[in-house]
Coordinates of C-alpha atoms and ligand atoms in Angstrom, one line a residue:
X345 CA 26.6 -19.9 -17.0
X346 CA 29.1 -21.5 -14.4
X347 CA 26.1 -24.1 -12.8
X348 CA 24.1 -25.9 -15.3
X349 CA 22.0 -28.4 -13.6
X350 CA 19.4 -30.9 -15.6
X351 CA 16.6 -29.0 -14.0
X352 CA 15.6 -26.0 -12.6
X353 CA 13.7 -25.5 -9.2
X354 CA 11.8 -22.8 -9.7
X355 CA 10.4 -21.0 -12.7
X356 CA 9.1 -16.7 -13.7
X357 CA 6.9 -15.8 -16.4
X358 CA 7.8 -12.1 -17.7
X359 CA 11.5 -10.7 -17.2
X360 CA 11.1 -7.5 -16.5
X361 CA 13.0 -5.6 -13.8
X362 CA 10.9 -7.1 -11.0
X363 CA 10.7 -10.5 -12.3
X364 CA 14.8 -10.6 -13.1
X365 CA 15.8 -9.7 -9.8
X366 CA 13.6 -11.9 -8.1
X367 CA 15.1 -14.6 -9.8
X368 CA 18.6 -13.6 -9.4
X369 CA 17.7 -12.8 -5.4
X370 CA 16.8 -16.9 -5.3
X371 CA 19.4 -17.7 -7.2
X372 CA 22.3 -15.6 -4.7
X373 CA 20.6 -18.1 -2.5
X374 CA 21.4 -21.2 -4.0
X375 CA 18.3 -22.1 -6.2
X376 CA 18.4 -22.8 -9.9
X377 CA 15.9 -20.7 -11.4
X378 CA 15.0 -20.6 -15.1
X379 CA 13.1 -17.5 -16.5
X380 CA 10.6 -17.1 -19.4
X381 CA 9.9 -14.4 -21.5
X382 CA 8.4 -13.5 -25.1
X383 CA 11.0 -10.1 -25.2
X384 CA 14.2 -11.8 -26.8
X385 CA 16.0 -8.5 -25.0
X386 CA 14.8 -9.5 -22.0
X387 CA 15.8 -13.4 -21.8
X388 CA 19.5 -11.9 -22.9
X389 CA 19.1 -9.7 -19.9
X390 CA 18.7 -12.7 -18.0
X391 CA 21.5 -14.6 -18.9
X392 CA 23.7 -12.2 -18.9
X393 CA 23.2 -10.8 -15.6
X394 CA 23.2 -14.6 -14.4
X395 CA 26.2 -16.0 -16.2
X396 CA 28.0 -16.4 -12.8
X397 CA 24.6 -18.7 -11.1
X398 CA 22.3 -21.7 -11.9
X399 CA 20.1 -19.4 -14.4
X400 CA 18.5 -19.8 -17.4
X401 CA 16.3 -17.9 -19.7
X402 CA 13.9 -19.5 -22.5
X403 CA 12.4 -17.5 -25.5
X404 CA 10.4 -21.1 -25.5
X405 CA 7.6 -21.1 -23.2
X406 CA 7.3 -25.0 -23.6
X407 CA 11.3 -25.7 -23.5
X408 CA 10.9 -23.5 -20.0
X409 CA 8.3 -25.8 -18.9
X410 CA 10.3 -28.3 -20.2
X411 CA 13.0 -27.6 -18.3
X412 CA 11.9 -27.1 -14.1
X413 CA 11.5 -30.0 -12.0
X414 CA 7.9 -31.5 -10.6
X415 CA 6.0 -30.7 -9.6
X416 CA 6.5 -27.2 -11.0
X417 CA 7.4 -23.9 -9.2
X418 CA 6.2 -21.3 -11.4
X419 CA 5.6 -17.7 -10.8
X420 CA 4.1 -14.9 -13.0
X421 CA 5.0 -11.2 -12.8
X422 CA 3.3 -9.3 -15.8
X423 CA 1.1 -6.8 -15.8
X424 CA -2.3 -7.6 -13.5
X425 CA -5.9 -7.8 -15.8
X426 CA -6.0 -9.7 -19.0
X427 CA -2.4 -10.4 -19.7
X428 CA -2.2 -12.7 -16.7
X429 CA -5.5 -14.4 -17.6
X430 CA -4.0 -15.0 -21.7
X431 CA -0.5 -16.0 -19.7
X432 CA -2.8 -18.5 -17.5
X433 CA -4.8 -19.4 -20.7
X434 CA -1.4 -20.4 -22.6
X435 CA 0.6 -22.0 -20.0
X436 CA -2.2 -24.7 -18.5
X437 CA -2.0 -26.9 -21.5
X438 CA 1.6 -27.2 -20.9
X439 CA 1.4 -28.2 -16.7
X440 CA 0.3 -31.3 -15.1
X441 CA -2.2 -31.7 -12.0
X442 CA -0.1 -30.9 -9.0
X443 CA 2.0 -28.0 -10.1
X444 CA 2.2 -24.9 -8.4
X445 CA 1.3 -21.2 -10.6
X446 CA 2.1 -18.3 -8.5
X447 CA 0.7 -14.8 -9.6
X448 CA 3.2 -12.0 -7.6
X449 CA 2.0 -9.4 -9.7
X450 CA -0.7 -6.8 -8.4
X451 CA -3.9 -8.5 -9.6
X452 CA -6.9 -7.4 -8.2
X453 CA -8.3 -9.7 -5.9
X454 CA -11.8 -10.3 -7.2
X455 CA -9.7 -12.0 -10.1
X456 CA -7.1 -13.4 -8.2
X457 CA -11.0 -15.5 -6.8
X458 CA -11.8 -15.9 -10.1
X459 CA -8.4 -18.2 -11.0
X460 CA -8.0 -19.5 -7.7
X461 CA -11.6 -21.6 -8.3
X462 CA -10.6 -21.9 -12.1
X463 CA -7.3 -23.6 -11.7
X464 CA -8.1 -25.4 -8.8
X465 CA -10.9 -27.2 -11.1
X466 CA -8.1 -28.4 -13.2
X467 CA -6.2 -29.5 -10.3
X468 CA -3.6 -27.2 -10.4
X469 CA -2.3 -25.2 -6.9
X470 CA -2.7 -21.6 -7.5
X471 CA -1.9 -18.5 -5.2
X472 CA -2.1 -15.2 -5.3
X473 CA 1.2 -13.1 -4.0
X474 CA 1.6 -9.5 -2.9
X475 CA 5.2 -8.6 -3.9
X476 CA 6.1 -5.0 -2.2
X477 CA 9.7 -3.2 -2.4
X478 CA 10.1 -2.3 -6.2
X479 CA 12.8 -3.3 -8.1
X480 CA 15.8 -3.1 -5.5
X481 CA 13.5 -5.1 -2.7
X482 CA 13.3 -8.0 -5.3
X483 CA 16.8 -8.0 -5.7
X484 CA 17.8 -7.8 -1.6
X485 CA 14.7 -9.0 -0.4
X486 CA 11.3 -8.2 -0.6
X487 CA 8.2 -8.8 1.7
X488 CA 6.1 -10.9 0.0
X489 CA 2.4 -11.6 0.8
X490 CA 1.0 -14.8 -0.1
X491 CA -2.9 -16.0 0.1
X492 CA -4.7 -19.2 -1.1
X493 CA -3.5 -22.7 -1.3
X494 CA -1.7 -23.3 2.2
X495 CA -0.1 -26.8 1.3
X496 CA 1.3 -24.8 -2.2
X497 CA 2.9 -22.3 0.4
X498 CA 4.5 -24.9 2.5
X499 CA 6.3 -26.0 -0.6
X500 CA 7.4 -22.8 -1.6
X501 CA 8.1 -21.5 2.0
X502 CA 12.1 -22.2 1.8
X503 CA 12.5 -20.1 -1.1
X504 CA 10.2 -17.2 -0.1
X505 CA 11.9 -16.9 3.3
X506 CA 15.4 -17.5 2.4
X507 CA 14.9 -14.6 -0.4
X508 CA 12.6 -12.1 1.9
X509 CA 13.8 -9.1 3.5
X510 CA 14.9 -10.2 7.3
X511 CA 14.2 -8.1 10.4
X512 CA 15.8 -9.3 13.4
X513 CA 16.6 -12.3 11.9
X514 CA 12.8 -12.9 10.9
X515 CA 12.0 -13.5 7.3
X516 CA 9.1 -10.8 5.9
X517 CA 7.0 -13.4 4.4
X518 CA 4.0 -15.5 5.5
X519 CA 1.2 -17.4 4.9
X520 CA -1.7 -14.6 4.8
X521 CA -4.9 -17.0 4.2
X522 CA -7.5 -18.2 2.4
X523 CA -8.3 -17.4 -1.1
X524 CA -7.6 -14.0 -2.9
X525 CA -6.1 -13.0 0.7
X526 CA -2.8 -11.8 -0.3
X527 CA -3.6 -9.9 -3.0
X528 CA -6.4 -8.1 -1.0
X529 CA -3.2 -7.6 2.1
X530 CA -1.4 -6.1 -0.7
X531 CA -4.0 -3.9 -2.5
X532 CA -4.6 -2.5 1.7
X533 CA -0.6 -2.3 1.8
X534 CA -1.0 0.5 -1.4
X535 CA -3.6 2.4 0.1
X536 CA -1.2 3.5 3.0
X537 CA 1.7 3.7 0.5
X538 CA -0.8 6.3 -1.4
X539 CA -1.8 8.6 2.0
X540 CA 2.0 8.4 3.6
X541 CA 3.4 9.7 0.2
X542 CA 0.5 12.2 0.1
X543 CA 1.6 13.0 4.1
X544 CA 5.1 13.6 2.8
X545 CA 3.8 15.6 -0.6
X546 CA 2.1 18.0 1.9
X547 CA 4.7 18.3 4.5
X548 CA 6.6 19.4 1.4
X549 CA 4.0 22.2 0.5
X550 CA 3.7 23.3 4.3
X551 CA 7.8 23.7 4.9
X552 CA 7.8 25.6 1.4
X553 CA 4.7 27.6 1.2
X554 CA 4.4 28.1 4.2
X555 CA 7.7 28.4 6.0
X556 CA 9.1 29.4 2.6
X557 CA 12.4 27.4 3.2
X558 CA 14.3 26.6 0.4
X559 CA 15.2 23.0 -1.1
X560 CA 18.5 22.3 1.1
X561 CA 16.4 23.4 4.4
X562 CA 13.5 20.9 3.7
X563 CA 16.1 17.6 3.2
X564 CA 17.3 18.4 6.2
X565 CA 14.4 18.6 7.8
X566 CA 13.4 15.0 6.1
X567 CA 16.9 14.1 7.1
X568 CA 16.5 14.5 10.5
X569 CA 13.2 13.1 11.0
X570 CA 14.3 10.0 9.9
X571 CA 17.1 9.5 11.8
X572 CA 14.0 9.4 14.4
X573 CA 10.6 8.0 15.6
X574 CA 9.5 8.9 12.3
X575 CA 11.9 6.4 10.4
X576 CA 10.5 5.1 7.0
X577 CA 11.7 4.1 3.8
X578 CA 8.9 6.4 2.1
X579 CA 10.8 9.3 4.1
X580 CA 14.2 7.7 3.5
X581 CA 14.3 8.1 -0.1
X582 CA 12.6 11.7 0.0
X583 CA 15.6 12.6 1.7
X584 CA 17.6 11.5 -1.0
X585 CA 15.6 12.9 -3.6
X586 CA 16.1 16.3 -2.1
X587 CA 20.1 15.4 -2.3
X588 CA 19.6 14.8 -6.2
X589 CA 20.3 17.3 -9.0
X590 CA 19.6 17.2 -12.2
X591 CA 22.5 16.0 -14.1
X592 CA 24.9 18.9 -15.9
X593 CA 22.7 21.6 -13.1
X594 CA 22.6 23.2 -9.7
X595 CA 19.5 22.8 -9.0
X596 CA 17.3 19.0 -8.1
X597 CA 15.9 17.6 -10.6
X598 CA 12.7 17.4 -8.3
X599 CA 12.4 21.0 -9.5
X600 CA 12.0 20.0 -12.9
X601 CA 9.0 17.2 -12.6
X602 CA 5.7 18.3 -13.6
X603 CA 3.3 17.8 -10.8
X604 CA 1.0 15.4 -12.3
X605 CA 1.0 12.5 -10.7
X606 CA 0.3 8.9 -12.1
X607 CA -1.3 6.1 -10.8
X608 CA -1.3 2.0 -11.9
X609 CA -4.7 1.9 -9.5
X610 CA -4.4 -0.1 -6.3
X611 CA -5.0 3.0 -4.6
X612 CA -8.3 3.7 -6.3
X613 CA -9.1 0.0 -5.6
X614 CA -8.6 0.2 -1.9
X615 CA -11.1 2.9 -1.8
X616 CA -13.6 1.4 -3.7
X617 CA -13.4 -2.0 -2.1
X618 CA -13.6 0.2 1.4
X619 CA -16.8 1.8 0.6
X620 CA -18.1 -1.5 -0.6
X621 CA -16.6 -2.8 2.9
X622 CA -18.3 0.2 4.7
X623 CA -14.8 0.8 6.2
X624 CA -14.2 4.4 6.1
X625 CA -10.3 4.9 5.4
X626 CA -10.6 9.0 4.1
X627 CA -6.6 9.8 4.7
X628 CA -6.0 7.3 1.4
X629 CA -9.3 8.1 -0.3
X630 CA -8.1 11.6 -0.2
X631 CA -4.7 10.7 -1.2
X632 CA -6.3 9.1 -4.1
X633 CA -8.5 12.1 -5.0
X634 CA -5.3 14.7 -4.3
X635 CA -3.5 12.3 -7.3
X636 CA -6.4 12.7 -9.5
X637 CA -6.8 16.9 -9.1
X638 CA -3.2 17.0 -9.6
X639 CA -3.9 15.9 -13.3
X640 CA -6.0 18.8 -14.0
X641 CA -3.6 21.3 -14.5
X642 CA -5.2 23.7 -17.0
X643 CA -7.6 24.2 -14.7
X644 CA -5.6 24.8 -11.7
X645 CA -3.6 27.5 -13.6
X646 CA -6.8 29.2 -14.3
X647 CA -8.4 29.2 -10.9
X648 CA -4.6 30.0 -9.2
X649 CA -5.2 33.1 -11.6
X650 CA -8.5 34.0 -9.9
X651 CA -8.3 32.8 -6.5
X652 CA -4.3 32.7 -5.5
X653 CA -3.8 36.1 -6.1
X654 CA -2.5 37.2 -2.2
X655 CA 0.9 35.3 -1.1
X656 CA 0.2 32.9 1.8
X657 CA 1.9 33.8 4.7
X658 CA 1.9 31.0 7.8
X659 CA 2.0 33.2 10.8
X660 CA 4.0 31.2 13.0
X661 CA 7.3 31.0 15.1
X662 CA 9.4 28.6 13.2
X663 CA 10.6 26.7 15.9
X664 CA 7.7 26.0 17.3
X665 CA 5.7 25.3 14.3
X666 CA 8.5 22.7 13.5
X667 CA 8.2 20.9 16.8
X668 CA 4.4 20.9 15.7
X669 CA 4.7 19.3 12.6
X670 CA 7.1 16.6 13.6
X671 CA 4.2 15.6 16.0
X672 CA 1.4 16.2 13.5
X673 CA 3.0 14.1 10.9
X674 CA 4.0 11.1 13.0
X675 CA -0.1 11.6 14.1
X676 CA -1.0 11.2 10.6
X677 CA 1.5 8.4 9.8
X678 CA -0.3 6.5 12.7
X679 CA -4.3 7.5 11.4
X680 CA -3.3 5.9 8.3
X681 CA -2.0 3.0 9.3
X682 CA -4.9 2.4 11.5
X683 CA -7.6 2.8 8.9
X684 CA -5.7 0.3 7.0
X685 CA -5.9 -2.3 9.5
X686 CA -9.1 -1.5 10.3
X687 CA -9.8 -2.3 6.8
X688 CA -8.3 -5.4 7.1
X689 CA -10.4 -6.4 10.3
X690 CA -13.4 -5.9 8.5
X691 CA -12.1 -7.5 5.4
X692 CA -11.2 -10.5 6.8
X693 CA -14.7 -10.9 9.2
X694 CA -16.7 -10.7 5.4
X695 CA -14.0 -12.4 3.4
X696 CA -13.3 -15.3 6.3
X697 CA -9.8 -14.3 5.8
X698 CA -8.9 -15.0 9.0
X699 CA -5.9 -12.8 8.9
X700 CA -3.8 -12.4 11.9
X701 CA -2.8 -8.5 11.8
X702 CA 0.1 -8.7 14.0
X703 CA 2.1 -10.9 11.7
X704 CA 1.2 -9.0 8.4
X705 CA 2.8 -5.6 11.0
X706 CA 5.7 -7.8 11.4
X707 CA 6.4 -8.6 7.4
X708 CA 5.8 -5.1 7.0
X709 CA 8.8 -3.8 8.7
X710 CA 10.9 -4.7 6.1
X711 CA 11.1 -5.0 2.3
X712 CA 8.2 -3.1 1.7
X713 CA 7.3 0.2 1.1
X714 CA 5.5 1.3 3.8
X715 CA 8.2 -0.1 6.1
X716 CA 8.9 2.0 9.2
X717 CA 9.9 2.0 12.6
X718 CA 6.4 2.7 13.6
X719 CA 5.1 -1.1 12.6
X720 CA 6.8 -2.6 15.5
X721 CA 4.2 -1.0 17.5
X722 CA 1.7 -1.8 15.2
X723 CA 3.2 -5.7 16.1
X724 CA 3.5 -5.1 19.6
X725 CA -0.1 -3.8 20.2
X726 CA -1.7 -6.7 18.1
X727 CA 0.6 -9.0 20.1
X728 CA -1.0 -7.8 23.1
X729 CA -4.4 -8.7 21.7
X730 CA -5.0 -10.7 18.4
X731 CA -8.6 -9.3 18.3
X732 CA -7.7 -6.1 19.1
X733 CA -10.7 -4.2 17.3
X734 CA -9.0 -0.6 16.0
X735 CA -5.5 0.1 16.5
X736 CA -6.2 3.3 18.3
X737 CA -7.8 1.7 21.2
X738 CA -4.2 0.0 22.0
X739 CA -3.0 1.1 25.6
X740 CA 0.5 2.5 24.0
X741 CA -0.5 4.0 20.2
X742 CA -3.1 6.3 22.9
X743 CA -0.5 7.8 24.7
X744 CA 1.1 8.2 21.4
X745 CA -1.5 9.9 19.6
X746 CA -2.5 12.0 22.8
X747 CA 1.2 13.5 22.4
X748 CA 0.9 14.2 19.1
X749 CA -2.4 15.1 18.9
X750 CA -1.9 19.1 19.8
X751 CA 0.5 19.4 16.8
X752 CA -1.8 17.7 14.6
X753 CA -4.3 20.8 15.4
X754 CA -1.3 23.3 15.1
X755 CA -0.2 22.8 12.1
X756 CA -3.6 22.1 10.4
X757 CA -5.3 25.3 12.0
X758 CA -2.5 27.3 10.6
X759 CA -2.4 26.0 7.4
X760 CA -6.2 26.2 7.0
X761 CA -5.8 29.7 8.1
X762 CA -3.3 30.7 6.1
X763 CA -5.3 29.0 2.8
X764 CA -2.1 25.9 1.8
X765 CA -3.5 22.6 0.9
X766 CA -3.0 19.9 3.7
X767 CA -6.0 17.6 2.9
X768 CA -4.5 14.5 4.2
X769 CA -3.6 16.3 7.1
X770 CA -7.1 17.8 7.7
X771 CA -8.8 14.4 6.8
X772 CA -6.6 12.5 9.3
X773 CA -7.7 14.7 12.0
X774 CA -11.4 14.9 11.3
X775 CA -11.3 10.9 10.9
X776 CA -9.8 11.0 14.5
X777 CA -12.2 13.7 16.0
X778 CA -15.2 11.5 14.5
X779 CA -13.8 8.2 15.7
X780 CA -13.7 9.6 19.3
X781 CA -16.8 11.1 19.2
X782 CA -19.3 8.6 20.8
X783 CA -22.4 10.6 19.9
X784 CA -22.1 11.7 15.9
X785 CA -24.6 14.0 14.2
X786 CA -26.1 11.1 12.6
X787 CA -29.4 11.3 14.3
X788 CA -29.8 14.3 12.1
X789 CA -29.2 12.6 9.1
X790 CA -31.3 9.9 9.8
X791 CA -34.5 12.4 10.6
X792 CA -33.9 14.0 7.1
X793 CA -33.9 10.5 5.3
X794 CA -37.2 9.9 7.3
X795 CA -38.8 13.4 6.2
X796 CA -38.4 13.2 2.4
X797 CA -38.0 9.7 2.0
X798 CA -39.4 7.5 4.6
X799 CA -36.5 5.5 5.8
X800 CA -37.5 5.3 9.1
X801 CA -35.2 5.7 12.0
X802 CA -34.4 3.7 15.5
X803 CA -35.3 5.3 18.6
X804 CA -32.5 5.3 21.9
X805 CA -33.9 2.5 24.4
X806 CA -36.6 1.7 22.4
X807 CA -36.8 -1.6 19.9
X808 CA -38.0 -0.9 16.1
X809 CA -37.9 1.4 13.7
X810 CA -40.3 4.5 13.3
X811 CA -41.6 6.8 10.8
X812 CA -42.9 10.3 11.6
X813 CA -44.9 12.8 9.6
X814 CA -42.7 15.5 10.0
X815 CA -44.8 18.6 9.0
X816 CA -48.8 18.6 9.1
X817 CA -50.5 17.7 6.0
X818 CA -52.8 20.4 4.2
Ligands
6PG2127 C1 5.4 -1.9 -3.9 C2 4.7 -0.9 -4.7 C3 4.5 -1.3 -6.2 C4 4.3 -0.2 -7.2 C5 3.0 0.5 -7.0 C6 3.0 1.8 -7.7 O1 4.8 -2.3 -2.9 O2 6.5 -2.3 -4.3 O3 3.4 -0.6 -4.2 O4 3.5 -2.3 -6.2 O5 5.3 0.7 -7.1 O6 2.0 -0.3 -7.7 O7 1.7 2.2 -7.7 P1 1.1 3.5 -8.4 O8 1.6 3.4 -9.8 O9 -0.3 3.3 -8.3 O10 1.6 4.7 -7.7

């Protein structure tokens, strides 16, 4: 180590990947950091890759304490669920009233509600950060999402913004709100991380099914759509993923992956907490699902052996069908946004969140995942109007969607028609087609809850709810 100082500013519990280059990111900007981890391997890790700054690792969770400046800066990145409760559980003894405990790992947020009332009893500051941008975003700078105690925050504000990815100059960090806040922005920020991956996974099927192109043909495709409106990092790094072959081969390793995919959960979470929420987001629930039924693979074999007998043919002009997509899939990008914001309305009306949706577009555009060019209209069209009450009913995203909208019922006709899986696709669209619908079928359902159960139903113009005997009695 070139820079020992007597103490260190700021402190991380569990040295993995994320938690290392989060530390070495602060320290690239001048803070002395210390690190804390049980894994001997780990804590070398550290050192090593800090000799040249103010770093330190301790195998010694008390000498670490030991060893940061007051009030303390500490921040935990391990695995969310019990681990971070036996981590809070061991490390409490060891702080004094006044000392800041960070959680940047992705901790549900009923739990993250649970410690912030727990620690506060003790008197110690506790918040709950969403970290987003894996393992190179720590590093370079992530966007970080932080809820619960404000005056905590302010503390830490220098450090988060000097170490946060910077768009146009502005740091993506800020205070989210109240209580389990962050976490819950975070958790939302997943969700559209889970459809827009399950956007792309299809757009894969639909350019090799269905157009039958080969490997080289689809990154360029990816390639060229990000050079445009449709700019992401999601699509960024599936261009480069069609670039990458398996080492000591011709072909890409993405050949050679078995299509099961995994999950940690946040996903899942955001759809149950948006059925709990009564706020319908189906483009991630059915990205969710689509993660889930790719896990069954015995059984897909089988019923490919029964049902997938004919090749599918798309019967389309290629061209044309590509001009389609583009459209379709900057559509869909936008429908899942929106239901994730609309989420996050509703969230914050029942949670008193307060959130303020234009600044958590604005941290978004960089450092994260889901970062995109698309977010600064996101910003723009809540900086228009704070309350704005659905992101589709902004003056700009509807000429946008009206654009797109015809390819969006292209390319999903054809690939209904032509029998390849585009559920995302086909759930964005129906989402949209019921959202501008101002009179639903729902009258319907509400007479058949009446007949066999008795619910009642409301009448048009007319106050109070009403039963009716539907069929004579006998
Ligand atoms: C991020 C990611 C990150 C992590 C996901 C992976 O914002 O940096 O979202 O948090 O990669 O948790 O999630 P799954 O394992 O559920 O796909």
């Amino acid at each position: 180590m070139s820079n020992t100082p007597d103490k260190y500013a700021f402190g991380m519990i569990g040295l993995g990947t994320m938690g290392r280059s989060l530390l070495l990111n602060m320290a690239d900007h001048g803070f002395a950091v210390a690190g804390h981890d049980k894994d001997a391997a780990k804590v070398a890790s550290l050192n090593e890759e800090g000799k040249d700054y103010a770093v330190k690792g301790f195998g010694d969770a008390k000498e670490f304490i030991q060893s940061l400046t007051t009030p303390r800066a500490i921040m935990m990145l391990v695995p969310d669920g019990k681990i971070v409760d036996s981590v809070i559980e061991e490390l409490t003894p060891l702080l004094e009233k006044g000392d800041i405990l960070i959680d940047g790992g992705n901790s549900h947020f009923t739990d993250t509600n649970r410690r912030v009332e727990e620690l506060e009893a003790i008197g110690l500051h506790f918040f709950g950060m969403g970290v987003s941008g894996g393992e190179e975003g720590a590093r370079r700078g992530p966007s970080m999402m932080p809820g619960g105690d404000k005056d905590a925050y302010n503390v830490m504000k220098p450090i988060f913004e000097a170490i946060a990815a910077k768009v146009d100059g502005a740091p993506c960090v800020t205070y989210i709100g109240p209580g389990a806040s962050g976490h819950f922005v975070k958790m939302v920020h997943n969700g559209i991380e889970y459809a827009q991956m399950q956007l792309i996974a299809e757009t894969y099927e639909i350019l090799k099914k269905g157009l039958k192109l080969d490997n080289d043909a689809i990154g360029k495709i990816f390639t060229k759509w990000n050079e445009g409106r449709l700019q992401s990092f999601l699509l960024d790094i599936t261009k480069d993923i069609f670039a990458y072959k398996a080492p000591g081969t011709d072909h890409l390793l993405l050949d050679d992956i078995k299509d099961e995919a995994k999950a940690k959960g946040t996903g899942k979470w955001t759809s149950q907490v948006a059925m709990d929420l009564q706020a319908p987001i189906p483009t991630i629930d059915t990205a969710v699902a689509m993660r889930d039924l790719s896990k069954y693979k015995q059984l897909r074999v089988q019923a490919s052996e029964v049902y997938s007998k004919d090749d599918i043919k798309l019967n389309v002009d290629a061209d044309a069908f590509l001009t389609s997509l583009e459209q379709a899939f900057y559509f869909n990008m936008i429908i899942s946004y929106a239901q994730g914001m609309h989420m996050l309305a509703k969230a914050s009306e029942e949670f008193k969140y307060d959130l303020h949706l234009g600044d958590i577009a604005k941290i978004w555009r960089g450092g994260c995942i889901i970062r995109s060019l698309f977010l600064n209209d996101i910003f723009n069209a809540y900086q228009k109007d704070a309350n704005l009450p659905h992101l589709l009913l902004d003056g700009h995203v509807e000429e946008l969607i009206k654009a797109a909208v015809p390819g969006a019922r292209a390319v999903s006709g054809a690939t209904v028609a032509a029998g390849i899986a585009t559920p995302a696709y086909a759930s964005s669209l129906s989402y949209f087609d019921t959202f501008r619908s101002a009179r639903m079928p729902s009258n319907l359902t509400q007479a058949q809850r009446d007949y066999f159960g008795a619910h009642t139903y409301e009448l048009i113009g007319k106050e109070g709810v009403f039963h009716t005997q539907w069929t004579a009695k006998s």
